[in-house]
PDB file of C-alpha atoms in Angstrom:
ATOM      1  CA  MET A   1      30.167  -1.757  -9.538  1.00 39.00           C
ATOM      2  CA  LYS A   2      29.701  -2.124 -13.244  1.00 36.00           C
ATOM      3  CA  ARG A   3      26.924  -0.140 -14.848  1.00 39.00           C
ATOM      4  CA  ARG A   4      23.988  -2.277 -15.987  1.00 40.00           C
ATOM      5  CA  ARG A   5      22.783  -1.079 -19.369  1.00 38.00           C
ATOM      6  CA  PRO A   6      19.117  -1.044 -20.423  1.00 38.00           C
ATOM      7  CA  GLY A   7      17.496  -4.458 -20.487  1.00 36.00           C
ATOM      8  CA  GLY A   8      18.790  -5.543 -17.072  1.00 35.00           C
ATOM      9  CA  VAL A   9      16.377  -6.326 -14.308  1.00 34.00           C
ATOM     10  CA  SER A  10      18.302  -4.582 -11.564  1.00 37.00           C
ATOM     11  CA  GLY A  11      20.420  -1.592 -12.448  1.00 37.00           C
ATOM     12  CA  VAL A  12      23.155   0.202 -10.614  1.00 37.00           C
ATOM     13  CA  ARG A  13      24.204   3.818 -10.624  1.00 39.00           C
ATOM     14  CA  GLY A  14      25.609   5.701 -13.618  1.00 40.00           C
ATOM     15  CA  PRO A  15      28.526   8.467 -13.691  1.00 35.00           C
ATOM     16  CA  ALA A  16      10.905  -1.609 -13.011  1.00 35.00           C
ATOM     17  CA  GLY A  17     -23.286  -4.622 -11.619  1.00 35.00           C
ATOM     18  CA  HIS A  18     -25.578  -3.360 -10.437  1.00 33.00           C
ATOM     19  CA  GLY A  19     -28.035  -5.580  -8.645  1.00 34.00           C
ATOM     20  CA  ARG A  20     -29.287  -6.472  -5.254  1.00 29.00           C
ATOM     21  CA  SER A  21     -26.558  -7.128  -2.744  1.00 32.00           C
ATOM     22  CA  ARG A  22     -26.392 -10.477  -1.040  1.00 31.00           C
ATOM     23  CA  LEU A  23     -25.254 -11.375   2.426  1.00 30.00           C
ATOM     24  CA  ARG A  24     -22.346 -13.750   2.149  1.00 34.00           C
ATOM     25  CA  CYS A  25     -20.710 -15.853   4.800  1.00 36.00           C
ATOM     26  CA  ARG A  26     -17.119 -14.925   5.351  1.00 40.00           C
ATOM     27  CA  PRO A  27     -14.318 -17.033   6.812  1.00 44.00           C
ATOM     28  CA  ALA A  28     -13.754 -16.614  10.510  1.00 41.00           C
ATOM     29  CA  TYR A  29     -10.387 -14.960   9.976  1.00 45.00           C
ATOM     30  CA  ALA A  30     -12.005 -12.275   7.809  1.00 47.00           C
ATOM     31  CA  VAL A  31     -14.592 -11.472  10.463  1.00 42.00           C
ATOM     32  CA  LEU A  32     -11.953 -11.384  13.179  1.00 45.00           C
ATOM     33  CA  ALA A  33      -9.693  -9.187  11.093  1.00 48.00           C
ATOM     34  CA  ALA A  34     -12.512  -6.736  10.408  1.00 49.00           C
ATOM     35  CA  LEU A  35     -13.354  -6.513  14.102  1.00 41.00           C
ATOM     36  CA  LEU A  36      -9.747  -6.056  15.085  1.00 47.00           C
ATOM     37  CA  VAL A  37      -9.095  -3.411  12.479  1.00 45.00           C
ATOM     38  CA  ALA A  38     -12.244  -1.540  13.469  1.00 44.00           C
ATOM     39  CA  ALA A  39     -11.189  -1.626  17.095  1.00 41.00           C
ATOM     40  CA  ALA A  40      -7.656  -0.540  16.313  1.00 43.00           C
ATOM     41  CA  GLY A  41      -8.693   2.272  14.020  1.00 41.00           C
ATOM     42  CA  SER A  42      -7.013   3.429  10.866  1.00 38.00           C
ATOM     43  CA  GLY A  43      -3.438   4.606  10.377  1.00 39.00           C
ATOM     44  CA  CYS A  44      -0.081   3.524   9.063  1.00 40.00           C
ATOM     45  CA  ALA A  45       1.868   0.891  10.937  1.00 38.00           C
ATOM     46  CA  ALA A  46       4.770   3.261  11.291  1.00 37.00           C
ATOM     47  CA  GLY A  47       2.768   5.368  13.688  1.00 37.00           C
ATOM     48  CA  THR A  48       1.229   2.692  15.878  1.00 37.00           C
ATOM     49  CA  GLY A  49       4.059   2.348  18.330  1.00 37.00           C
ATOM     50  CA  ALA A  50       3.265  -1.348  18.722  1.00 44.00           C
ATOM     51  CA  ARG A  51       5.856  -3.084  20.826  1.00 39.00           C
ATOM     52  CA  THR A  52       8.013  -5.999  19.838  1.00 46.00           C
ATOM     53  CA  ALA A  53       8.678  -9.043  21.990  1.00 35.00           C
ATOM     54  CA  SER A  54      11.685  -7.372  23.617  1.00 38.00           C
ATOM     55  CA  ASP A  55       9.939  -4.093  24.486  1.00 45.00           C
ATOM     56  CA  PRO A  56       8.028  -3.370  27.708  1.00 40.00           C
ATOM     57  CA  ASP A  57       4.335  -2.601  27.480  1.00 42.00           C
ATOM     58  CA  PRO A  58       4.268   1.218  27.242  1.00 42.00           C
ATOM     59  CA  GLY A  59       0.841   1.340  28.886  1.00 42.00           C
ATOM     60  CA  ARG A  60       2.073  -0.422  32.024  1.00 40.00           C
ATOM     61  CA  VAL A  61       5.232   1.684  32.112  1.00 39.00           C
ATOM     62  CA  ALA A  62       3.270   4.921  31.816  1.00 41.00           C
ATOM     63  CA  ALA A  63       0.730   3.820  34.419  1.00 39.00           C
ATOM     64  CA  ALA A  64       3.505   2.879  36.841  1.00 38.00           C
ATOM     65  CA  ARG A  65       5.229   6.224  36.369  1.00 38.00           C
ATOM     66  CA  ALA A  66       2.085   8.376  36.508  1.00 42.00           C
ATOM     67  CA  GLY A  67       2.255  10.842  39.362  1.00 43.00           C
ATOM     68  CA  GLN A  68       5.876   9.979  40.171  1.00 43.00           C
ATOM     69  CA  PRO A  69       8.532  12.714  40.098  1.00 44.00           C
ATOM     70  CA  GLY A  70       9.711  13.091  36.517  1.00 47.00           C
ATOM     71  CA  GLY A  71       6.919  10.881  35.228  1.00 49.00           C
ATOM     72  CA  PRO A  72       4.035  11.819  32.960  1.00 50.00           C
ATOM     73  CA  PRO A  73       0.890  13.396  34.382  1.00 55.00           C
ATOM     74  CA  ALA A  74      -1.651  10.911  35.670  1.00 54.00           C
ATOM     75  CA  GLY A  75      -3.957  11.635  32.748  1.00 62.00           C
ATOM     76  CA  ALA A  76      -1.202  10.805  30.270  1.00 62.00           C
ATOM     77  CA  ALA A  77      -1.026   7.238  31.545  1.00 64.00           C
ATOM     78  CA  GLY A  78      -4.518   6.515  30.318  1.00 74.00           C
ATOM     79  CA  SER A  79      -3.729   8.033  26.941  1.00 83.00           C
ATOM     80  CA  VAL A  80      -0.535   6.017  26.518  1.00 84.00           C
ATOM     81  CA  ALA A  81      -2.298   2.861  27.703  1.00 87.00           C
ATOM     82  CA  ALA A  82      -5.043   3.462  25.126  1.00 87.00           C
ATOM     83  CA  GLN A  83      -2.443   3.900  22.408  1.00 84.00           C
ATOM     84  CA  ALA A  84      -0.716   0.702  23.473  1.00 85.00           C
ATOM     85  CA  ARG A  85      -4.031  -1.176  23.451  1.00 88.00           C
ATOM     86  CA  LYS A  86      -4.764   0.175  19.966  1.00 86.00           C
ATOM     87  CA  ALA A  87      -1.323  -0.915  18.796  1.00 85.00           C
ATOM     88  CA  ARG A  88      -1.807  -4.430  20.161  1.00 89.00           C
ATOM     89  CA  LEU A  89      -5.146  -4.727  18.363  1.00 90.00           C
ATOM     90  CA  ALA A  90      -3.599  -3.487  15.125  1.00 88.00           C
ATOM     91  CA  GLN A  91      -0.825  -6.049  15.368  1.00 90.00           C
ATOM     92  CA  ALA A  92      -3.374  -8.774  16.137  1.00 94.00           C
ATOM     93  CA  ALA A  93      -5.231  -7.796  12.955  1.00 94.00           C
ATOM     94  CA  ARG A  94      -1.949  -7.947  11.075  1.00 95.00           C
ATOM     95  CA  ALA A  95      -1.320 -11.454  12.396  1.00 97.00           C
ATOM     96  CA  VAL A  96      -4.729 -12.542  11.081  1.00 97.00           C
ATOM     97  CA  ALA A  97      -3.943 -10.983   7.708  1.00 97.00           C
ATOM     98  CA  ALA A  98      -0.544 -12.683   7.629  1.00 98.00           C
ATOM     99  CA  ARG A  99      -2.222 -16.066   7.990  1.00 98.00           C
ATOM    100  CA  LYS A 100      -4.792 -15.180   5.353  1.00 98.00           C
ATOM    101  CA  TRP A 101      -2.125 -14.198   2.813  1.00 98.00           C
ATOM    102  CA  GLY A 102       0.172 -17.138   3.555  1.00 98.00           C
ATOM    103  CA  LEU A 103       3.095 -15.295   5.125  1.00 98.00           C
ATOM    104  CA  ALA A 104       5.558 -17.395   7.055  1.00 97.00           C
ATOM    105  CA  SER A 105       5.249 -15.080  10.058  1.00 97.00           C
ATOM    106  CA  THR A 106       3.636 -11.807  11.082  1.00 98.00           C
ATOM    107  CA  PRO A 107       5.540  -8.720   9.890  1.00 98.00           C
ATOM    108  CA  LEU A 108       7.157  -6.739  12.651  1.00 97.00           C
ATOM    109  CA  THR A 109       5.892  -3.250  13.480  1.00 95.00           C
ATOM    110  CA  PRO A 110       8.353  -0.426  12.811  1.00 96.00           C
ATOM    111  CA  PRO A 111       9.130   2.177  15.454  1.00 95.00           C
ATOM    112  CA  ALA A 112       7.517   5.594  15.294  1.00 95.00           C
ATOM    113  CA  PRO A 113       9.211   7.796  12.680  1.00 96.00           C
ATOM    114  CA  PRO A 114      11.836  10.254  13.881  1.00 96.00           C
ATOM    115  CA  ALA A 115      10.816  13.763  14.898  1.00 96.00           C
ATOM    116  CA  VAL A 116      13.635  15.053  12.714  1.00 96.00           C
ATOM    117  CA  LYS A 117      14.476  13.291   9.464  1.00 97.00           C
ATOM    118  CA  PRO A 118      18.088  12.150   9.071  1.00 97.00           C
ATOM    119  CA  ARG A 119      20.492  14.200   6.979  1.00 96.00           C
ATOM    120  CA  LEU A 120      20.940  12.564   3.587  1.00 97.00           C
ATOM    121  CA  THR A 121      24.107  12.696   1.551  1.00 96.00           C
ATOM    122  CA  THR A 122      25.136  11.091  -1.711  1.00 97.00           C
ATOM    123  CA  ARG A 123      26.708   7.694  -1.244  1.00 97.00           C
ATOM    124  CA  GLU A 124      30.462   7.682  -1.734  1.00 95.00           C
ATOM    125  CA  GLY A 125      31.285   6.754  -5.301  1.00 95.00           C
ATOM    126  CA  PHE A 126      27.862   7.845  -6.568  1.00 97.00           C
ATOM    127  CA  GLU A 127      28.796  11.506  -7.046  1.00 95.00           C
ATOM    128  CA  VAL A 128      28.547  13.243 -10.403  1.00 94.00           C
ATOM    129  CA  GLU A 129      31.167  15.440 -11.963  1.00 88.00           C
ATOM    130  CA  GLY A 130      31.881  18.513  -9.876  1.00 82.00           C
ATOM    131  CA  GLY A 131      30.477  16.989  -6.701  1.00 79.00           C
ATOM    132  CA  ASP A 132      27.758  19.666  -6.334  1.00 89.00           C
ATOM    133  CA  ALA A 133      26.390  19.221  -2.805  1.00 89.00           C
ATOM    134  CA  SER A 134      23.257  21.209  -3.678  1.00 94.00           C
ATOM    135  CA  LEU A 135      21.999  18.460  -5.991  1.00 97.00           C
ATOM    136  CA  PRO A 136      19.475  15.884  -4.731  1.00 98.00           C
ATOM    137  CA  PRO A 137      21.354  13.186  -2.783  1.00 98.00           C
ATOM    138  CA  VAL A 138      21.691   9.725  -4.336  1.00 98.00           C
ATOM    139  CA  PHE A 139      21.676   6.904  -1.785  1.00 98.00           C
ATOM    140  CA  THR A 140      20.914   3.221  -1.285  1.00 98.00           C
ATOM    141  CA  THR A 141      20.486   3.262   2.501  1.00 98.00           C
ATOM    142  CA  VAL A 142      18.891   5.795   4.850  1.00 98.00           C
ATOM    143  CA  PRO A 143      20.959   6.731   7.930  1.00 98.00           C
ATOM    144  CA  THR A 144      19.328   5.074  10.953  1.00 98.00           C
ATOM    145  CA  ASP A 145      20.248   2.701  13.760  1.00 97.00           C
ATOM    146  CA  LYS A 146      16.766   1.147  13.775  1.00 98.00           C
ATOM    147  CA  LYS A 147      16.196  -2.318  12.329  1.00 98.00           C
ATOM    148  CA  ILE A 148      14.014  -1.041   9.531  1.00 98.00           C
ATOM    149  CA  VAL A 149      14.103  -1.306   5.758  1.00 98.00           C
ATOM    150  CA  PHE A 150      12.078   0.376   3.015  1.00 99.00           C
ATOM    151  CA  LEU A 151      10.115  -1.325   0.227  1.00 98.00           C
ATOM    152  CA  THR A 152       9.874   0.299  -3.204  1.00 98.00           C
ATOM    153  CA  MET A 153       8.203  -0.866  -6.436  1.00 98.00           C
ATOM    154  CA  ASP A 154       9.099   0.360  -9.915  1.00 98.00           C
ATOM    155  CA  ASP A 155       7.575   0.792 -13.376  1.00 98.00           C
ATOM    156  CA  GLY A 156       3.869  -0.178 -13.126  1.00 97.00           C
ATOM    157  CA  ASP A 157       3.368  -2.863 -15.758  1.00 97.00           C
ATOM    158  CA  ASP A 158       1.522  -5.537 -13.753  1.00 96.00           C
ATOM    159  CA  LYS A 159      -1.583  -4.220 -12.006  1.00 97.00           C
ATOM    160  CA  ASP A 160      -2.617  -7.065  -9.723  1.00 97.00           C
ATOM    161  CA  PRO A 161      -5.629  -6.063  -7.573  1.00 97.00           C
ATOM    162  CA  GLU A 162      -4.667  -8.748  -5.047  1.00 98.00           C
ATOM    163  CA  LEU A 163      -1.455  -6.837  -4.327  1.00 98.00           C
ATOM    164  CA  LEU A 164      -3.364  -3.729  -3.262  1.00 98.00           C
ATOM    165  CA  LYS A 165      -5.609  -5.750  -0.942  1.00 98.00           C
ATOM    166  CA  MET A 166      -2.650  -7.662   0.477  1.00 98.00           C
ATOM    167  CA  MET A 167      -0.531  -4.602   1.245  1.00 98.00           C
ATOM    168  CA  ALA A 168      -3.462  -2.749   2.819  1.00 97.00           C
ATOM    169  CA  GLU A 169      -4.550  -5.665   5.018  1.00 97.00           C
ATOM    170  CA  LEU A 170      -0.975  -6.368   6.098  1.00 97.00           C
ATOM    171  CA  ASN A 171      -0.412  -2.636   6.638  1.00 96.00           C
ATOM    172  CA  ILE A 172       2.969  -2.726   4.889  1.00 98.00           C
ATOM    173  CA  PRO A 173       4.099   0.691   3.615  1.00 98.00           C
ATOM    174  CA  TYR A 174       5.729   1.022   0.208  1.00 98.00           C
ATOM    175  CA  SER A 175       6.680   3.627  -2.364  1.00 98.00           C
ATOM    176  CA  ALA A 176       5.818   3.235  -6.053  1.00 98.00           C
ATOM    177  CA  PHE A 177       8.059   4.815  -8.703  1.00 98.00           C
ATOM    178  CA  LEU A 178       5.914   5.076 -11.829  1.00 98.00           C
ATOM    179  CA  THR A 179       6.743   5.161 -15.543  1.00 98.00           C
ATOM    180  CA  ASP A 180       3.953   6.802 -17.502  1.00 98.00           C
ATOM    181  CA  TYR A 181       3.919   4.629 -20.621  1.00 98.00           C
ATOM    182  CA  LEU A 182       3.302   1.605 -18.386  1.00 98.00           C
ATOM    183  CA  VAL A 183       0.635   3.124 -16.122  1.00 98.00           C
ATOM    184  CA  ARG A 184      -1.350   5.426 -18.416  1.00 98.00           C
ATOM    185  CA  ASP A 185      -3.720   2.624 -19.401  1.00 97.00           C
ATOM    186  CA  ASP A 186      -4.931   2.368 -15.787  1.00 98.00           C
ATOM    187  CA  TYR A 187      -4.192   5.441 -13.677  1.00 98.00           C
ATOM    188  CA  ALA A 188      -7.124   4.352 -11.481  1.00 98.00           C
ATOM    189  CA  TYR A 189      -5.125   1.376 -10.193  1.00 98.00           C
ATOM    190  CA  PHE A 190      -2.401   3.618  -8.848  1.00 98.00           C
ATOM    191  CA  LYS A 191      -4.923   6.122  -7.511  1.00 98.00           C
ATOM    192  CA  GLU A 192      -6.298   3.231  -5.469  1.00 98.00           C
ATOM    193  CA  ALA A 193      -2.794   2.319  -4.345  1.00 98.00           C
ATOM    194  CA  GLN A 194      -2.278   5.941  -3.308  1.00 98.00           C
ATOM    195  CA  ALA A 195      -5.614   5.987  -1.440  1.00 98.00           C
ATOM    196  CA  ARG A 196      -4.521   2.827   0.402  1.00 97.00           C
ATOM    197  CA  GLY A 197      -1.311   4.486   1.569  1.00 96.00           C
ATOM    198  CA  ALA A 198       1.297   4.072  -1.157  1.00 98.00           C
ATOM    199  CA  VAL A 199       3.418   7.128  -1.956  1.00 98.00           C
ATOM    200  CA  LEU A 200       4.022   7.718  -5.649  1.00 98.00           C
ATOM    201  CA  GLY A 201       7.385   8.736  -7.095  1.00 98.00           C
ATOM    202  CA  ASN A 202       8.802   9.653 -10.509  1.00 98.00           C
ATOM    203  CA  HIS A 203      10.398   6.989 -12.720  1.00 98.00           C
ATOM    204  CA  THR A 204      10.264   8.995 -16.007  1.00 98.00           C
ATOM    205  CA  MET A 205       7.893   9.012 -18.930  1.00 98.00           C
ATOM    206  CA  ASN A 206       9.355   6.182 -21.021  1.00 98.00           C
ATOM    207  CA  HIS A 207      12.021   4.423 -18.929  1.00 98.00           C
ATOM    208  CA  ARG A 208      14.937   5.472 -21.101  1.00 98.00           C
ATOM    209  CA  TYR A 209      18.651   5.394 -20.289  1.00 98.00           C
ATOM    210  CA  MET A 210      19.211   8.885 -18.931  1.00 98.00           C
ATOM    211  CA  PRO A 211      22.938   9.412 -19.635  1.00 98.00           C
ATOM    212  CA  GLY A 212      22.343   8.631 -23.320  1.00 98.00           C
ATOM    213  CA  LEU A 213      19.814  11.458 -23.726  1.00 98.00           C
ATOM    214  CA  SER A 214      20.293  15.136 -24.454  1.00 98.00           C
ATOM    215  CA  HIS A 215      19.469  17.751 -21.824  1.00 98.00           C
ATOM    216  CA  GLU A 216      16.142  18.489 -23.538  1.00 98.00           C
ATOM    217  CA  GLU A 217      15.226  14.805 -23.759  1.00 98.00           C
ATOM    218  CA  GLN A 218      15.994  14.229 -20.099  1.00 98.00           C
ATOM    219  CA  GLU A 219      13.912  17.268 -19.198  1.00 98.00           C
ATOM    220  CA  ARG A 220      10.919  15.840 -21.058  1.00 98.00           C
ATOM    221  CA  GLU A 221      11.363  12.455 -19.409  1.00 98.00           C
ATOM    222  CA  ILE A 222      11.596  13.830 -15.867  1.00 98.00           C
ATOM    223  CA  CYS A 223       9.688  17.118 -15.785  1.00 98.00           C
ATOM    224  CA  ASP A 224       6.830  16.033 -18.042  1.00 98.00           C
ATOM    225  CA  GLN A 225       6.356  13.044 -15.751  1.00 98.00           C
ATOM    226  CA  GLN A 226       6.207  15.421 -12.795  1.00 98.00           C
ATOM    227  CA  ASP A 227       3.421  17.346 -14.541  1.00 98.00           C
ATOM    228  CA  ILE A 228       1.453  14.211 -15.418  1.00 98.00           C
ATOM    229  CA  MET A 229       1.696  12.820 -11.901  1.00 98.00           C
ATOM    230  CA  GLU A 230       0.494  16.098 -10.445  1.00 98.00           C
ATOM    231  CA  GLN A 231      -2.447  16.107 -12.877  1.00 98.00           C
ATOM    232  CA  GLN A 232      -3.366  12.458 -12.288  1.00 98.00           C
ATOM    233  CA  PHE A 233      -2.599  11.994  -8.599  1.00 98.00           C
ATOM    234  CA  GLY A 234      -2.809  15.510  -7.167  1.00 97.00           C
ATOM    235  CA  GLU A 235       0.784  15.669  -5.954  1.00 96.00           C
ATOM    236  CA  ARG A 236       4.118  16.508  -7.482  1.00 97.00           C
ATOM    237  CA  PRO A 237       6.619  13.827  -6.422  1.00 98.00           C
ATOM    238  CA  ARG A 238       9.615  14.723  -4.277  1.00 98.00           C
ATOM    239  CA  LEU A 239      11.435  11.463  -4.962  1.00 98.00           C
ATOM    240  CA  PHE A 240      12.870  10.338  -8.299  1.00 98.00           C
ATOM    241  CA  ARG A 241      14.478   7.085  -9.362  1.00 98.00           C
ATOM    242  CA  PRO A 242      16.260   7.060 -12.734  1.00 98.00           C
ATOM    243  CA  PRO A 243      15.654   3.994 -14.910  1.00 98.00           C
ATOM    244  CA  TYR A 244      18.211   1.230 -14.373  1.00 98.00           C
ATOM    245  CA  GLY A 245      19.716   3.401 -11.618  1.00 98.00           C
ATOM    246  CA  ASN A 246      21.720   5.316 -14.243  1.00 98.00           C
ATOM    247  CA  TYR A 247      22.139   9.089 -14.203  1.00 98.00           C
ATOM    248  CA  ASN A 248      24.576  11.921 -14.836  1.00 97.00           C
ATOM    249  CA  GLY A 249      24.928  15.532 -13.746  1.00 97.00           C
ATOM    250  CA  ASP A 250      22.215  16.718 -16.125  1.00 97.00           C
ATOM    251  CA  THR A 251      19.810  14.149 -14.659  1.00 98.00           C
ATOM    252  CA  LEU A 252      20.204  15.479 -11.131  1.00 98.00           C
ATOM    253  CA  ARG A 253      20.173  19.139 -12.120  1.00 97.00           C
ATOM    254  CA  ILE A 254      16.997  18.694 -14.159  1.00 98.00           C
ATOM    255  CA  ALA A 255      15.357  16.654 -11.397  1.00 98.00           C
ATOM    256  CA  LYS A 256      16.125  19.408  -8.905  1.00 98.00           C
ATOM    257  CA  SER A 257      14.653  22.060 -11.222  1.00 98.00           C
ATOM    258  CA  CYS A 258      11.394  20.048 -11.390  1.00 97.00           C
ATOM    259  CA  GLY A 259      10.977  19.774  -7.621  1.00 98.00           C
ATOM    260  CA  ILE A 260      12.857  16.555  -6.835  1.00 98.00           C
ATOM    261  CA  THR A 261      14.616  16.584  -3.479  1.00 98.00           C
ATOM    262  CA  ALA A 262      16.129  13.080  -3.281  1.00 98.00           C
ATOM    263  CA  VAL A 263      17.117  10.149  -5.500  1.00 98.00           C
ATOM    264  CA  PRO A 264      16.742   6.840  -3.627  1.00 98.00           C
ATOM    265  CA  LEU A 265      18.291   3.852  -5.391  1.00 98.00           C
ATOM    266  CA  TRP A 266      18.454   0.449  -3.681  1.00 98.00           C
ATOM    267  CA  ALA A 267      20.617  -1.932  -1.695  1.00 98.00           C
ATOM    268  CA  ALA A 268      18.691  -5.137  -2.486  1.00 98.00           C
ATOM    269  CA  GLU A 269      16.164  -6.374  -5.039  1.00 98.00           C
ATOM    270  CA  ALA A 270      13.262  -8.748  -4.375  1.00 98.00           C
ATOM    271  CA  PHE A 271      11.807 -11.430  -6.664  1.00 97.00           C
ATOM    272  CA  PRO A 272       9.201 -14.131  -5.972  1.00 97.00           C
ATOM    273  CA  ASP A 273      11.890 -16.796  -5.557  1.00 96.00           C
ATOM    274  CA  HIS A 274      15.086 -15.013  -4.472  1.00 96.00           C
ATOM    275  CA  MET A 275      16.815 -11.800  -3.454  1.00 98.00           C
ATOM    276  CA  GLU A 276      19.680  -9.987  -5.146  1.00 98.00           C
ATOM    277  CA  TRP A 277      22.124  -7.876  -3.185  1.00 98.00           C
ATOM    278  CA  ARG A 278      24.344  -4.872  -3.842  1.00 97.00           C
ATOM    279  CA  GLU A 279      26.704  -5.437  -0.924  1.00 96.00           C
ATOM    280  CA  GLU A 280      29.164  -8.292  -0.794  1.00 96.00           C
ATOM    281  CA  ASP A 281      27.865  -9.587   2.553  1.00 97.00           C
ATOM    282  CA  ARG A 282      24.488 -10.311   0.890  1.00 97.00           C
ATOM    283  CA  ASP A 283      22.572  -9.123   3.922  1.00 98.00           C
ATOM    284  CA  LEU A 284      20.205  -6.415   5.114  1.00 98.00           C
ATOM    285  CA  HIS A 285      21.380  -3.376   7.039  1.00 98.00           C
ATOM    286  CA  PRO A 286      19.434  -0.728   8.992  1.00 98.00           C
ATOM    287  CA  GLY A 287      17.884   1.714   6.553  1.00 98.00           C
ATOM    288  CA  ASP A 288      18.394  -0.369   3.405  1.00 98.00           C
ATOM    289  CA  ILE A 289      16.103   0.334   0.470  1.00 99.00           C
ATOM    290  CA  ILE A 290      14.638  -2.733  -1.256  1.00 98.00           C
ATOM    291  CA  LEU A 291      13.641  -2.577  -4.906  1.00 98.00           C
ATOM    292  CA  THR A 292      11.068  -4.695  -6.644  1.00 98.00           C
ATOM    293  CA  HIS A 293       8.777  -4.206  -9.642  1.00 98.00           C
ATOM    294  CA  PHE A 294       5.130  -4.258 -10.641  1.00 98.00           C
ATOM    295  CA  ARG A 295       5.515  -7.511 -12.545  1.00 96.00           C
ATOM    296  CA  GLY A 296       3.822 -10.873 -12.532  1.00 93.00           C
ATOM    297  CA  GLU A 297       3.944 -14.409 -13.840  1.00 93.00           C
ATOM    298  CA  LYS A 298       4.609 -13.361 -17.435  1.00 92.00           C
ATOM    299  CA  ASP A 299       7.993 -12.041 -16.258  1.00 94.00           C
ATOM    300  CA  TRP A 300       8.627 -13.873 -12.990  1.00 93.00           C
ATOM    301  CA  LYS A 301       8.387 -17.303 -11.455  1.00 91.00           C
ATOM    302  CA  GLY A 302       5.408 -16.163  -9.451  1.00 95.00           C
ATOM    303  CA  SER A 303       2.926 -13.372  -8.797  1.00 96.00           C
ATOM    304  CA  MET A 304       3.365 -10.089  -6.973  1.00 97.00           C
ATOM    305  CA  PRO A 305       1.792 -11.554  -3.811  1.00 98.00           C
ATOM    306  CA  ASP A 306       4.374 -14.362  -4.105  1.00 97.00           C
ATOM    307  CA  MET A 307       7.078 -11.701  -4.220  1.00 98.00           C
ATOM    308  CA  ILE A 308       5.704 -10.044  -1.080  1.00 98.00           C
ATOM    309  CA  ARG A 309       5.604 -13.390   0.720  1.00 98.00           C
ATOM    310  CA  ASN A 310       9.257 -13.973  -0.193  1.00 98.00           C
ATOM    311  CA  VAL A 311      10.619 -10.547   0.678  1.00 98.00           C
ATOM    312  CA  MET A 312       8.672 -10.360   3.952  1.00 98.00           C
ATOM    313  CA  LYS A 313      10.028 -13.743   5.017  1.00 98.00           C
ATOM    314  CA  VAL A 314      13.570 -12.484   4.458  1.00 98.00           C
ATOM    315  CA  VAL A 315      12.915  -9.174   6.197  1.00 98.00           C
ATOM    316  CA  THR A 316      11.066 -10.651   9.184  1.00 98.00           C
ATOM    317  CA  ASP A 317      13.421 -13.601   9.653  1.00 98.00           C
ATOM    318  CA  LYS A 318      16.281 -11.123   9.923  1.00 98.00           C
ATOM    319  CA  GLY A 319      14.425  -9.142  12.587  1.00 98.00           C
ATOM    320  CA  TYR A 320      13.577  -6.111  10.451  1.00 98.00           C
ATOM    321  CA  ALA A 321      10.357  -4.142  10.009  1.00 98.00           C
ATOM    322  CA  VAL A 322       9.281  -2.276   6.874  1.00 98.00           C
ATOM    323  CA  ALA A 323       8.949   1.476   7.458  1.00 98.00           C
ATOM    324  CA  ARG A 324       7.612   4.280   5.280  1.00 98.00           C
ATOM    325  CA  LEU A 325      10.419   5.787   3.227  1.00 98.00           C
ATOM    326  CA  GLU A 326       8.909   9.246   3.111  1.00 98.00           C
ATOM    327  CA  ASP A 327       8.921   9.448   6.929  1.00 98.00           C
ATOM    328  CA  TYR A 328      12.726   9.392   6.760  1.00 98.00           C
ATOM    329  CA  VAL A 329      13.457  11.158   3.462  1.00 97.00           C
TER     330      VAL A 329
END
C-alpha cells in the first residue's frame, strides 16, 4: 500500500453546585438498566462468558454433568449456573442500554479471553530494515479464530462526555492511543475513561511523522510521552501506535527501549457515516483491529456516539463481538 503522509485521516505503515439534591423521575429503561446492572455485578464484558444464540446454556450443561464421570463436582454446577445467570443479566442490561443509545441491535458478548495470549509477529511487508525479530511486532490483526474485533481510538481532540457514558453502559471495551498536545488540556477526561475501563496507549507527544525525525526527536516524542502518561495515569503504556501508521527502524528500537512491547496498527477505520478498509475484500476478519478517532461534528458528519452506532451496526451485523485488545496482546 502507498504510504499516507501527514494530513491524511487514515494512515498506513511506513518503511487520530453545590446544593440540595432532588429526586428525579427516570425513564423506565434507566431504572431497569440500573437494576439489571446491579444484579449482574461489575466487570468487563470479555469476562462474562455470556452465551450467544447458538451456544448451550452453560448452567444447564454443568448441572446435567454434575456428579457424572468426567463431569465437574456437584458444587461446581451451582457456581457455573450462577455465572451463567449473571451473564444473562449483564446481557439484558446491555440490551436496555442499546435501546437507550439508539443502536440497531444489541452488541454481542465476546468469549472469555484466552488463558495464553497468541504469539504476535510483524505482518508480512511491514518489517523494517534488518528484520530484527526482537523489535515490537507491528500488526493489523490479532491471531485468533474467534469472531471478535478490537476497537481503538486515537489522538484525543474531541472529549465528548456522552461517549464515556455510552461505552460504559454498553460495556464495550476499547483502547485509547493518546497524543499529549491534544489531551493535556483535560487529562481528567481520559482518567475517567481509564476508570471506566479504557486502556490508554502511546500516540506520541505531538503527532509528528516519525520517519522524518532524527533519533533524538523520535525519542522525545515516544519516551517523553511514556513518562507523561505514567505521571498522569499511573501506568506506563505497553502499546504504541505511530502517527499516521508510519515508522522506521529507529521508531521501533526507541519504542522498545521505553517499554513498548507491541505496535498495533489497524485493518479498518470507522467514521459516523462509513467504514474504510485496508483489505481488498472490504470485510472484517477474526482479530481485526478497528481504528477511529476522538473527533466530533467539527471534523465529521456526526458525533462520536454516531460513530459508535455506525461501527457497532457493522460489527454486530457481521456476527462479531468487540473484545479487549489487551487481553490478547
